[in-house]
Tab-separated table of C-alpha atoms in Angstrom:
chain	number	residue	atom	x	y	z
U	1	MET	CA	5.457	-18.995	7.221
U	2	SER	CA	5.763	-15.972	9.516
U	3	LEU	CA	9.412	-16.113	10.646
U	4	ILE	CA	11.567	-13.525	8.913
U	5	LYS	CA	15.336	-13.685	9.386
U	6	SER	CA	17.310	-10.699	8.162
U	7	ILE	CA	20.525	-8.813	8.817
U	8	SER	CA	18.669	-6.604	11.297
U	9	GLY	CA	17.337	-9.447	13.448
U	10	ILE	CA	14.586	-12.032	13.611
U	11	ARG	CA	10.877	-11.215	13.421
U	12	GLY	CA	7.754	-13.332	13.444
U	13	THR	CA	4.334	-14.129	14.802
U	14	ILE	CA	3.989	-15.820	18.173
U	15	GLY	CA	3.016	-19.493	18.363
U	16	GLY	CA	3.185	-22.387	15.930
U	17	HIS	CA	5.939	-24.731	14.819
U	18	ALA	CA	9.666	-24.202	15.188
U	19	GLY	CA	11.136	-22.711	12.041
U	20	ASP	CA	7.836	-21.160	11.025
U	21	THR	CA	7.176	-18.547	13.734
U	22	LEU	CA	8.878	-16.660	16.540
U	23	ASN	CA	9.068	-19.380	19.172
U	24	PRO	CA	11.382	-20.281	22.080
U	25	LEU	CA	13.527	-22.676	20.041
U	26	ASP	CA	14.279	-20.164	17.311
U	27	ILE	CA	14.768	-17.371	19.856
U	28	VAL	CA	17.412	-19.494	21.628
U	29	LYS	CA	19.161	-20.311	18.367
U	30	PHE	CA	19.288	-16.740	17.116
U	31	THR	CA	20.251	-15.244	20.490
U	32	SER	CA	23.037	-17.814	20.823
U	33	ALA	CA	24.377	-16.877	17.382
U	34	TYR	CA	24.304	-13.191	18.284
U	35	ALA	CA	26.154	-13.874	21.550
U	36	ALA	CA	28.777	-15.924	19.697
U	37	PHE	CA	29.241	-13.060	17.240
U	38	ILE	CA	29.633	-10.494	20.032
U	39	ARG	CA	32.137	-12.759	21.803
U	40	SER	CA	34.237	-13.119	18.655
U	41	THR	CA	34.243	-9.410	17.816
U	42	THR	CA	34.725	-8.024	21.355
U	43	PRO	CA	37.015	-10.554	23.081
U	44	ALA	CA	38.227	-7.908	25.545
U	45	GLY	CA	34.777	-6.466	26.194
U	46	SER	CA	32.822	-6.158	29.402
U	47	GLY	CA	30.973	-9.446	28.890
U	48	ARG	CA	27.735	-7.517	29.403
U	49	ILE	CA	24.635	-7.222	27.165
U	50	VAL	CA	21.645	-4.938	27.668
U	51	VAL	CA	18.106	-6.215	27.081
U	52	GLY	CA	15.060	-3.955	26.769
U	53	ARG	CA	11.563	-4.570	25.483
U	54	ASP	CA	8.371	-2.826	24.454
U	55	ALA	CA	5.041	-3.683	26.098
U	56	ARG	CA	3.912	-6.433	23.728
U	57	ILE	CA	1.931	-9.247	25.321
U	58	SER	CA	4.619	-11.753	24.318
U	59	GLY	CA	7.438	-9.564	25.597
U	60	GLU	CA	7.795	-11.189	29.008
U	61	MET	CA	8.120	-14.665	27.493
U	62	VAL	CA	10.618	-13.556	24.858
U	63	LYS	CA	12.643	-11.572	27.409
U	64	ASN	CA	12.972	-14.599	29.699
U	65	VAL	CA	14.210	-16.794	26.846
U	66	VAL	CA	16.646	-14.161	25.606
U	67	CYS	CA	18.080	-13.395	29.046
U	68	GLY	CA	18.482	-17.068	29.964
U	69	THR	CA	20.190	-17.820	26.666
U	70	LEU	CA	22.638	-14.929	27.031
U	71	MET	CA	23.518	-16.128	30.537
U	72	GLY	CA	23.975	-19.624	29.142
U	73	MET	CA	26.415	-18.175	26.629
U	74	GLY	CA	28.410	-16.650	29.498
U	75	PHE	CA	27.210	-13.039	29.244
U	76	ASP	CA	26.056	-10.892	32.124
U	77	VAL	CA	22.601	-9.473	31.393
U	78	VAL	CA	21.410	-5.962	32.249
U	79	ASN	CA	17.628	-6.105	31.938
U	80	ILE	CA	16.280	-2.541	31.695
U	81	GLY	CA	12.649	-3.705	31.549
U	82	LEU	CA	10.006	-1.826	29.587
U	83	ALA	CA	12.079	0.546	27.482
U	84	THR	CA	11.988	2.322	24.145
U	85	THR	CA	14.323	1.388	21.335
U	86	PRO	CA	16.338	4.632	21.710
U	87	THR	CA	16.524	4.142	25.494
U	88	THR	CA	17.993	0.680	24.960
U	89	GLU	CA	20.451	2.032	22.401
U	90	LEU	CA	21.668	4.677	24.847
U	91	ALA	CA	21.758	2.160	27.704
U	92	VAL	CA	24.293	0.034	25.819
U	93	ARG	CA	26.722	2.948	25.806
U	94	MET	CA	25.869	4.155	29.301
U	95	ALA	CA	26.335	0.662	30.765
U	96	GLY	CA	29.575	0.033	28.866
U	97	ALA	CA	28.014	-3.095	27.394
U	98	ASP	CA	29.246	-5.140	24.433
U	99	GLY	CA	25.857	-5.017	22.742
U	100	GLY	CA	22.122	-5.019	23.224
U	101	ILE	CA	18.930	-6.751	22.180
U	102	ILE	CA	15.688	-4.830	21.775
U	103	ILE	CA	12.593	-7.020	21.948
U	104	THR	CA	10.092	-5.235	19.728
U	105	ALA	CA	8.320	-5.692	16.407
U	106	SER	CA	8.159	-1.922	15.980
U	107	HIS	CA	4.879	-0.987	14.248
U	108	ASN	CA	3.764	-4.574	13.523
U	109	PRO	CA	0.446	-5.775	15.033
U	110	ARG	CA	0.184	-7.235	18.540
U	111	HIS	CA	0.764	-10.895	17.575
U	112	TRP	CA	4.242	-10.106	16.197
U	113	ASN	CA	7.500	-9.711	18.062
U	114	ALA	CA	11.161	-9.448	17.121
U	115	LEU	CA	14.752	-9.192	18.264
U	116	LYS	CA	16.702	-6.135	17.090
U	117	LEU	CA	20.462	-6.418	17.512
U	118	LEU	CA	22.898	-3.723	18.616
U	119	ASN	CA	26.675	-3.409	18.690
U	120	ALA	CA	28.790	-1.881	21.471
U	121	GLU	CA	27.975	1.624	20.211
U	122	GLY	CA	24.282	0.986	20.721
U	123	GLU	CA	23.759	1.017	16.957
U	124	PHE	CA	22.228	-1.575	14.646
U	125	LEU	CA	24.587	-4.144	13.182
U	126	THR	CA	26.023	-3.484	9.739
U	127	LYS	CA	24.962	-5.644	6.819
U	128	ALA	CA	28.170	-7.671	7.015
U	129	ASP	CA	27.785	-8.229	10.763
U	130	GLY	CA	24.137	-9.186	10.377
U	131	GLU	CA	25.038	-11.708	7.693
U	132	GLN	CA	27.621	-13.224	10.032
U	133	VAL	CA	24.990	-13.678	12.765
U	134	LEU	CA	22.681	-15.387	10.260
U	135	ARG	CA	25.510	-17.708	9.190
U	136	LEU	CA	26.331	-18.635	12.789
U	137	ALA	CA	22.665	-19.345	13.500
U	138	GLU	CA	22.253	-21.525	10.414
U	139	ALA	CA	25.413	-23.521	11.194
U	140	GLU	CA	24.717	-23.528	14.952
U	141	GLU	CA	28.302	-22.431	15.555
U	142	PHE	CA	28.056	-21.515	19.207
U	143	GLU	CA	29.132	-23.104	22.460
U	144	TYR	CA	27.508	-22.635	25.844
U	145	ALA	CA	29.376	-21.839	29.049
U	146	ASP	CA	30.104	-24.393	31.762
U	147	VAL	CA	28.649	-23.972	35.233
U	148	ASP	CA	31.455	-21.694	36.401
U	149	GLY	CA	31.197	-19.496	33.321
U	150	LEU	CA	27.486	-18.715	33.383
U	151	GLY	CA	26.538	-15.068	33.175
U	152	LYS	CA	24.905	-13.052	35.929
U	153	TYR	CA	21.575	-11.238	35.787
U	154	CYS	CA	20.577	-7.816	37.085
U	155	GLU	CA	17.776	-5.330	36.589
U	156	ASP	CA	18.356	-1.598	36.193
U	157	ASN	CA	15.376	0.736	35.848
U	158	SER	CA	17.376	3.969	35.815
U	159	PHE	CA	17.741	4.369	32.060
U	160	ASP	CA	14.421	6.107	31.324
U	161	GLN	CA	15.514	9.027	33.480
U	162	ARG	CA	19.053	8.918	32.120
U	163	HIS	CA	17.636	9.041	28.599
U	164	ILE	CA	15.432	12.027	29.477
U	165	ASP	CA	18.352	13.795	31.170
U	166	SER	CA	20.452	13.343	28.026
U	167	VAL	CA	17.674	14.853	25.885
U	168	LEU	CA	17.292	17.871	28.180
U	169	ALA	CA	21.067	18.403	28.057
U	170	LEU	CA	21.139	18.771	24.251
U	171	SER	CA	22.372	22.224	23.268
U	172	LEU	CA	19.350	23.055	21.089
U	173	VAL	CA	16.667	21.835	23.499
U	174	ASP	CA	15.314	25.047	25.048
U	175	THR	CA	13.474	23.857	28.142
U	176	GLU	CA	12.849	27.381	29.397
U	177	ALA	CA	11.183	28.465	26.148
U	178	ILE	CA	9.019	25.345	26.112
U	179	ARG	CA	7.944	25.871	29.718
U	180	ALA	CA	7.119	29.510	29.032
U	181	ALA	CA	4.882	28.537	26.107
U	182	LYS	CA	2.630	26.460	28.435
U	183	TYR	CA	1.761	23.936	25.736
U	184	ARG	CA	-1.183	21.594	26.038
U	185	VAL	CA	-0.716	18.348	24.133
U	186	CYS	CA	-2.570	15.107	23.516
U	187	VAL	CA	-0.474	11.935	23.254
U	188	ASP	CA	-1.361	8.558	21.716
U	189	ALA	CA	1.095	6.058	23.212
U	190	ILE	CA	-0.541	2.968	21.574
U	191	ASN	CA	-0.551	0.963	24.859
U	192	SER	CA	3.192	0.517	24.897
U	193	VAL	CA	6.334	2.024	26.401
U	194	GLY	CA	5.519	5.544	25.226
U	195	GLY	CA	2.955	5.512	28.019
U	196	VAL	CA	5.784	4.996	30.510
U	197	ILE	CA	8.443	7.474	29.381
U	198	LEU	CA	6.608	10.284	27.587
U	199	PRO	CA	4.734	11.544	30.678
U	200	LYS	CA	8.106	11.825	32.452
U	201	LEU	CA	9.601	13.778	29.539
U	202	LEU	CA	6.616	16.123	29.258
U	203	ASP	CA	6.636	16.746	33.005
U	204	GLU	CA	10.290	17.777	32.774
U	205	LEU	CA	9.445	20.108	29.875
U	206	GLY	CA	6.557	21.715	31.739
U	207	VAL	CA	3.991	20.564	29.179
U	208	GLU	CA	0.381	19.820	30.148
U	209	TYR	CA	-0.811	16.584	28.533
U	210	LYS	CA	-3.594	14.078	28.144
U	211	MET	CA	-2.629	10.473	27.437
U	212	LEU	CA	-4.636	8.286	25.077
U	213	ASN	CA	-3.912	4.547	25.107
U	214	GLY	CA	-1.326	5.146	27.814
U	215	THR	CA	-1.556	1.811	29.667
U	216	PRO	CA	1.494	-0.280	28.611
U	217	ASN	CA	-0.294	-3.625	28.303
U	218	GLY	CA	0.546	-4.432	24.665
U	219	ASP	CA	-3.126	-4.691	23.745
U	220	PHE	CA	-2.916	-2.035	21.037
U	221	ALA	CA	-6.065	0.069	20.714
U	222	HIS	CA	-5.603	0.366	16.943
U	223	ASN	CA	-3.159	-0.595	14.210
U	224	PRO	CA	0.119	0.620	15.740
U	225	GLU	CA	1.656	2.142	12.618
U	226	PRO	CA	1.378	5.943	13.096
U	227	LEU	CA	-0.406	6.673	9.808
U	228	GLU	CA	-3.428	8.933	9.344
U	229	LYS	CA	-5.786	6.043	8.613
U	230	ASN	CA	-5.024	4.591	12.074
U	231	LEU	CA	-5.241	7.822	14.098
U	232	GLN	CA	-8.840	8.962	13.939
U	233	GLY	CA	-9.197	8.748	17.732
U	234	ILE	CA	-6.549	11.333	18.528
U	235	MET	CA	-7.465	13.415	15.479
U	236	ASP	CA	-11.048	13.641	16.768
U	237	GLU	CA	-9.757	14.574	20.232
U	238	MET	CA	-7.613	17.329	18.730
U	239	ARG	CA	-10.656	18.812	16.978
U	240	SER	CA	-12.067	19.668	20.414
U	241	GLY	CA	-9.794	22.717	20.397
U	242	LYS	CA	-8.277	21.918	23.807
U	243	TYR	CA	-4.746	21.259	22.609
U	244	ASP	CA	-1.847	22.944	20.847
U	245	LEU	CA	-0.312	19.723	19.506
U	246	GLY	CA	-0.969	16.026	19.058
U	247	ILE	CA	1.901	13.554	19.511
U	248	VAL	CA	1.847	9.970	18.229
U	249	VAL	CA	4.537	7.305	18.619
U	250	ASP	CA	4.821	3.678	17.601
U	251	PRO	CA	5.187	0.836	20.155
U	252	ASP	CA	8.973	1.199	20.560
U	253	VAL	CA	9.002	5.019	20.301
U	254	ASP	CA	11.484	5.464	17.475
U	255	ARG	CA	8.868	6.855	15.072
U	256	LEU	CA	7.090	10.145	15.682
U	257	ALA	CA	4.111	11.868	14.079
U	258	PHE	CA	2.460	15.175	14.932
U	259	ILE	CA	-1.114	16.402	14.592
U	260	CYS	CA	-2.001	20.076	14.173
U	261	GLU	CA	-4.156	21.978	16.669
U	262	ASP	CA	-7.129	21.677	14.283
U	263	GLY	CA	-6.944	17.891	14.013
U	264	ARG	CA	-5.163	17.715	10.658
U	265	MET	CA	-2.036	15.608	10.246
U	266	PHE	CA	1.227	17.525	10.261
U	267	GLY	CA	2.505	14.710	8.046
U	268	GLU	CA	4.960	12.040	9.198
U	269	GLU	CA	7.291	13.005	6.348
U	270	TYR	CA	7.494	16.484	7.868
U	271	THR	CA	8.567	15.385	11.358
U	272	LEU	CA	12.190	15.222	10.192
U	273	VAL	CA	11.778	18.299	7.958
U	274	SER	CA	10.625	20.502	10.854
U	275	VAL	CA	13.337	19.289	13.229
U	276	ALA	CA	16.000	19.729	10.542
U	277	ASP	CA	14.738	23.256	9.890
U	278	TYR	CA	15.256	24.099	13.556
U	279	VAL	CA	18.703	22.486	13.808
U	280	LEU	CA	20.014	24.052	10.583
U	281	SER	CA	18.607	27.521	11.293
U	282	SER	CA	19.993	27.472	14.834
U	283	MET	CA	23.430	26.357	13.708
U	284	LYS	CA	23.540	28.964	10.946
U	285	ALA	CA	22.526	31.675	13.411
U	286	GLN	CA	25.414	30.540	15.607
U	287	GLY	CA	27.833	31.036	12.717
U	288	ALA	CA	28.207	27.494	11.400
U	289	GLU	CA	29.663	27.309	7.889
U	290	ALA	CA	27.528	25.853	5.097
U	291	ASN	CA	29.743	22.773	4.727
U	292	ARG	CA	28.653	21.722	8.225
U	293	LEU	CA	24.938	21.999	7.493
U	294	ASN	CA	24.533	18.580	5.894
U	295	THR	CA	21.497	16.298	6.063
U	296	VAL	CA	20.624	12.742	5.043
U	297	SER	CA	17.396	10.807	4.550
U	298	ASN	CA	16.572	7.674	2.599
U	299	LEU	CA	15.608	7.566	-1.068
U	300	SER	CA	11.910	7.142	-0.300
U	301	SER	CA	11.675	10.267	1.876
U	302	THR	CA	10.251	13.630	0.882
U	303	ARG	CA	12.178	16.121	-1.247
U	304	ALA	CA	11.229	18.796	1.302
U	305	LEU	CA	14.316	17.946	3.381
U	306	ARG	CA	16.535	18.670	0.388
U	307	ASP	CA	14.749	21.984	-0.131
U	308	ILE	CA	15.115	23.024	3.523
U	309	THR	CA	18.797	22.037	3.522
U	310	SER	CA	19.421	24.128	0.407
U	311	ARG	CA	17.674	27.068	2.073
U	312	TYR	CA	20.500	27.201	4.621
U	313	GLY	CA	23.269	26.505	2.124
U	314	GLY	CA	23.831	22.928	3.240
U	315	THR	CA	24.140	19.719	1.249
U	316	TYR	CA	21.505	16.983	1.206
U	317	THR	CA	22.480	13.354	0.506
U	318	ALA	CA	20.182	10.378	-0.085
U	319	ALA	CA	20.889	6.959	1.444
U	320	ALA	CA	19.523	3.501	0.781
U	321	VAL	CA	16.394	2.592	2.752
U	322	GLY	CA	17.111	1.242	6.233
U	323	GLU	CA	18.267	2.953	9.412
U	324	VAL	CA	21.788	1.510	9.333
U	325	ASN	CA	22.205	2.778	5.760
U	326	VAL	CA	21.092	6.253	6.803
U	327	THR	CA	23.428	6.399	9.801
U	328	THR	CA	26.348	5.107	7.744
U	329	LYS	CA	25.800	7.838	5.162
U	330	MET	CA	25.374	10.461	7.897
U	331	LYS	CA	28.793	9.586	9.274
U	332	GLU	CA	30.329	9.677	5.779
U	333	VAL	CA	29.079	13.190	4.990
U	334	GLY	CA	29.139	14.615	8.513
U	335	ALA	CA	25.383	15.205	8.644
U	336	VAL	CA	24.164	17.169	11.663
U	337	ILE	CA	20.616	15.816	11.337
U	338	GLY	CA	19.044	12.988	9.380
U	339	GLY	CA	16.546	10.177	9.488
U	340	GLU	CA	13.670	8.682	7.583
U	341	GLY	CA	10.405	10.024	6.239
U	342	ASN	CA	8.424	7.601	8.386
U	343	GLY	CA	8.845	9.946	11.349
U	344	GLY	CA	12.346	8.848	12.338
U	345	VAL	CA	14.663	11.600	13.634
U	346	ILE	CA	18.384	10.837	14.028
U	347	TYR	CA	20.364	13.547	15.829
U	348	PRO	CA	24.064	12.654	16.199
U	349	GLU	CA	24.612	15.024	19.136
U	350	SER	CA	22.449	12.537	21.046
U	351	HIS	CA	23.154	9.222	19.289
U	352	TYR	CA	22.928	7.514	15.910
U	353	GLY	CA	19.435	6.098	16.266
U	354	ARG	CA	15.859	7.214	15.595
U	355	ASP	CA	14.574	8.818	18.769
U	356	ALA	CA	11.072	10.214	19.285
U	357	LEU	CA	12.051	11.862	22.592
U	358	VAL	CA	14.753	13.882	20.854
U	359	GLY	CA	12.278	14.709	18.078
U	360	ILE	CA	9.626	15.942	20.527
U	361	ALA	CA	12.055	18.159	22.457
U	362	LEU	CA	13.549	19.724	19.322
U	363	PHE	CA	10.132	20.210	17.693
U	364	LEU	CA	8.729	21.978	20.765
U	365	SER	CA	11.854	24.134	20.927
U	366	ASN	CA	11.332	25.103	17.287
U	367	LEU	CA	7.649	25.825	17.855
U	368	SER	CA	8.307	27.960	20.921
U	369	HIS	CA	11.039	29.987	19.194
U	370	LYS	CA	8.867	30.707	16.166
U	371	GLY	CA	5.750	31.475	18.221
U	372	LEU	CA	3.500	29.789	15.658
U	373	LYS	CA	0.599	27.392	15.801
U	374	VAL	CA	1.484	23.913	14.520
U	375	SER	CA	-0.596	24.383	11.350
U	376	GLN	CA	1.176	27.706	10.719
U	377	LEU	CA	4.571	26.045	11.120
U	378	ARG	CA	3.574	23.346	8.621
U	379	ALA	CA	2.599	26.053	6.113
U	380	THR	CA	6.193	27.353	6.105
U	381	TYR	CA	7.466	24.145	4.474
U	382	PRO	CA	7.252	23.050	0.818
U	383	ASP	CA	4.168	20.994	-0.034
U	384	TYR	CA	4.791	17.505	-1.394
U	385	PHE	CA	2.638	14.399	-1.461
U	386	ILE	CA	3.775	10.769	-1.656
U	387	ALA	CA	1.747	7.997	-3.295
U	388	LYS	CA	2.587	4.402	-2.376
U	389	ASN	CA	1.782	1.614	-4.833
U	390	ARG	CA	3.040	-1.849	-5.683
U	391	VAL	CA	3.231	-4.144	-8.664
U	392	ASP	CA	2.646	-7.856	-8.011
U	393	LEU	CA	4.544	-10.113	-10.386
U	394	THR	CA	4.729	-13.865	-10.887
U	395	PRO	CA	7.599	-15.778	-9.221
U	396	GLU	CA	9.317	-16.538	-12.537
U	397	VAL	CA	9.694	-12.864	-13.441
U	398	ASP	CA	13.252	-11.497	-13.223
U	399	VAL	CA	12.678	-8.399	-11.076
U	400	ASP	CA	16.299	-7.239	-11.352
U	401	ALA	CA	16.073	-7.338	-15.147
U	402	ILE	CA	12.917	-5.219	-15.042
U	403	LEU	CA	14.573	-2.614	-12.836
U	404	ALA	CA	17.575	-2.533	-15.153
U	405	ARG	CA	15.263	-2.013	-18.118
U	406	VAL	CA	13.423	0.868	-16.386
U	407	LYS	CA	16.777	2.450	-15.581
U	408	GLU	CA	17.746	2.273	-19.247
U	409	ILE	CA	14.443	3.774	-20.392
U	410	TYR	CA	14.932	6.786	-18.114
U	411	LYS	CA	18.708	7.125	-18.507
U	412	ASP	CA	18.353	10.763	-19.582
U	413	GLU	CA	16.848	11.663	-16.201
U	414	GLN	CA	18.692	11.797	-12.867
U	415	VAL	CA	18.804	8.149	-11.761
U	416	ASN	CA	20.031	6.687	-8.451
U	417	ASP	CA	20.435	2.905	-8.254
U	418	ILE	CA	21.981	2.384	-4.802
U	419	ASP	CA	18.695	0.858	-3.645
U	420	GLY	CA	16.418	-0.201	-6.493
U	421	VAL	CA	15.905	2.588	-9.011
U	422	LYS	CA	14.984	6.175	-8.170
U	423	ILE	CA	14.201	8.559	-11.024
U	424	ASP	CA	14.368	12.260	-10.192
U	425	PHE	CA	12.441	14.555	-12.496
U	426	PRO	CA	12.678	18.355	-12.089
U	427	ASP	CA	9.419	18.586	-10.118
U	428	LYS	CA	8.797	15.032	-8.897
U	429	TRP	CA	10.385	11.615	-8.326
U	430	VAL	CA	9.566	7.910	-8.328
U	431	HIS	CA	11.390	5.155	-6.425
U	432	LEU	CA	11.169	1.460	-7.329
U	433	ARG	CA	12.304	-1.175	-4.811
U	434	LYS	CA	11.954	-4.914	-4.992
U	435	SER	CA	10.826	-6.990	-2.032
U	436	ASN	CA	13.380	-9.436	-0.616
U	437	THR	CA	10.698	-12.022	0.148
U	438	GLU	CA	8.065	-11.698	-2.608
U	439	PRO	CA	7.939	-11.009	-6.380
U	440	ILE	CA	6.831	-7.420	-5.739
U	441	ILE	CA	8.092	-4.021	-6.830
U	442	ARG	CA	7.123	-1.188	-4.500
U	443	VAL	CA	6.488	2.074	-6.311
U	444	TYR	CA	6.737	5.295	-4.265
U	445	SER	CA	6.229	8.588	-6.072
U	446	GLU	CA	6.169	12.217	-4.933
U	447	ALA	CA	4.853	15.390	-6.540
U	448	SER	CA	3.228	18.711	-5.659
U	449	THR	CA	-0.255	17.116	-5.400
U	450	MET	CA	-1.423	13.626	-4.531
U	451	ALA	CA	-3.115	13.336	-7.929
U	452	LYS	CA	0.165	14.088	-9.712
U	453	ALA	CA	2.111	11.726	-7.459
U	454	ASP	CA	-0.341	8.884	-8.060
U	455	ALA	CA	-0.404	9.549	-11.797
U	456	LEU	CA	3.399	9.323	-11.928
U	457	GLY	CA	3.360	6.089	-9.969
U	458	LYS	CA	0.689	4.576	-12.205
U	459	ARG	CA	2.634	5.594	-15.328
U	460	ILE	CA	5.765	3.853	-14.083
U	461	MET	CA	3.724	0.819	-13.030
U	462	GLN	CA	2.523	0.534	-16.608
U	463	VAL	CA	6.131	0.640	-17.808
U	464	ILE	CA	7.005	-2.148	-15.327
U	465	GLU	CA	4.106	-4.314	-16.534
U	466	GLU	CA	5.154	-3.827	-20.165
U	467	CYS	CA	8.731	-4.832	-19.281
U	468	ALA	CA	7.418	-7.976	-17.579
U	469	LEU	CA	5.666	-9.230	-20.695
């Protein structure tokens, strides 16, 4: 079964039987439930919903079903075509829409697709709102419009440029400094919408570039998750010595990874660290008080962000895993920068969503101000390494009881249980999270070397296995 329904949307593989995969019948049902939810929560709204999609092969089919269903529910549709996730998020606000649907399976392989759901702020639905959509879909509590109430359809291809204009207008994006640096970059756009919008952004910034996998045909040249094991092509290209920086995005351009001028990974965990360093240092230089220099990332992200935040006198706060959890916490603590260690940068001056375009512009501004090579910039940050493991258990095992037992064993350490169990030691940490779909505990651990991080993870895995006996 490859259909996953969650509070953030519906995701699955294309083809197969209804109820088992992402197919037209289930797309209609879930889109109808979302439209019914939007209608009930924004009765005085514009009656307009934005739809954008990445370049997946199935995208055209899914888009047609989604748009037709929304019209059938009485909503006007603004189809913005091939568009990044952050572009679609911004388009909701710019168009004064009641919500938006992003058709993308993010970093999943080519045979997957998904619907991501947005509210009128262009932000992902909260847990409570997502649960309401799931309930409406399960109960089929929606009613279609009569012939005089059908929605209208239009296409608007202006939002790529409007997105870029909003990035260039950010106070800390120094276009002149970037242009003066005359950077040469290599970009891997993984055959999706990055190949459409990133050349436009780089042209505006005066950056010379070479595109790899730039044709937006959805036929991904490699596994689309921007991890080192999948990026040998661009890493080899960088070793030619022709470029100052390598840029990698995922299919919907909300995750961002950099590669140093010598072909080594900058580290996806350090995308947010480097951007936060620039934002915090710039704000402090402008006279901002320490209580404004707050940051947030999720529990599974590197400790380096906490260290950088402390360097400027700010306060770091950890959130539960998941973008909506991070943005909620950012609003609570007034964070000026935040995101996730998977290369997701969230900059509230722009919007509350992960945005690779914002990340690129701020990173290049930082690099140009410091006058360093990318590898030299990376050397200015604390060195941490994260090991990722998992423990597979049998279905009858009580995973919650195991996590509670581990928490008790390590009660004398600093423990955070807002999302699984995270144990903070003075010089390392380990985070245990259970899967919502399988009897699995994911074990992420971080330390000053990969060997130490893996050893910590393996030690905790042994504790978990003993608790399961």
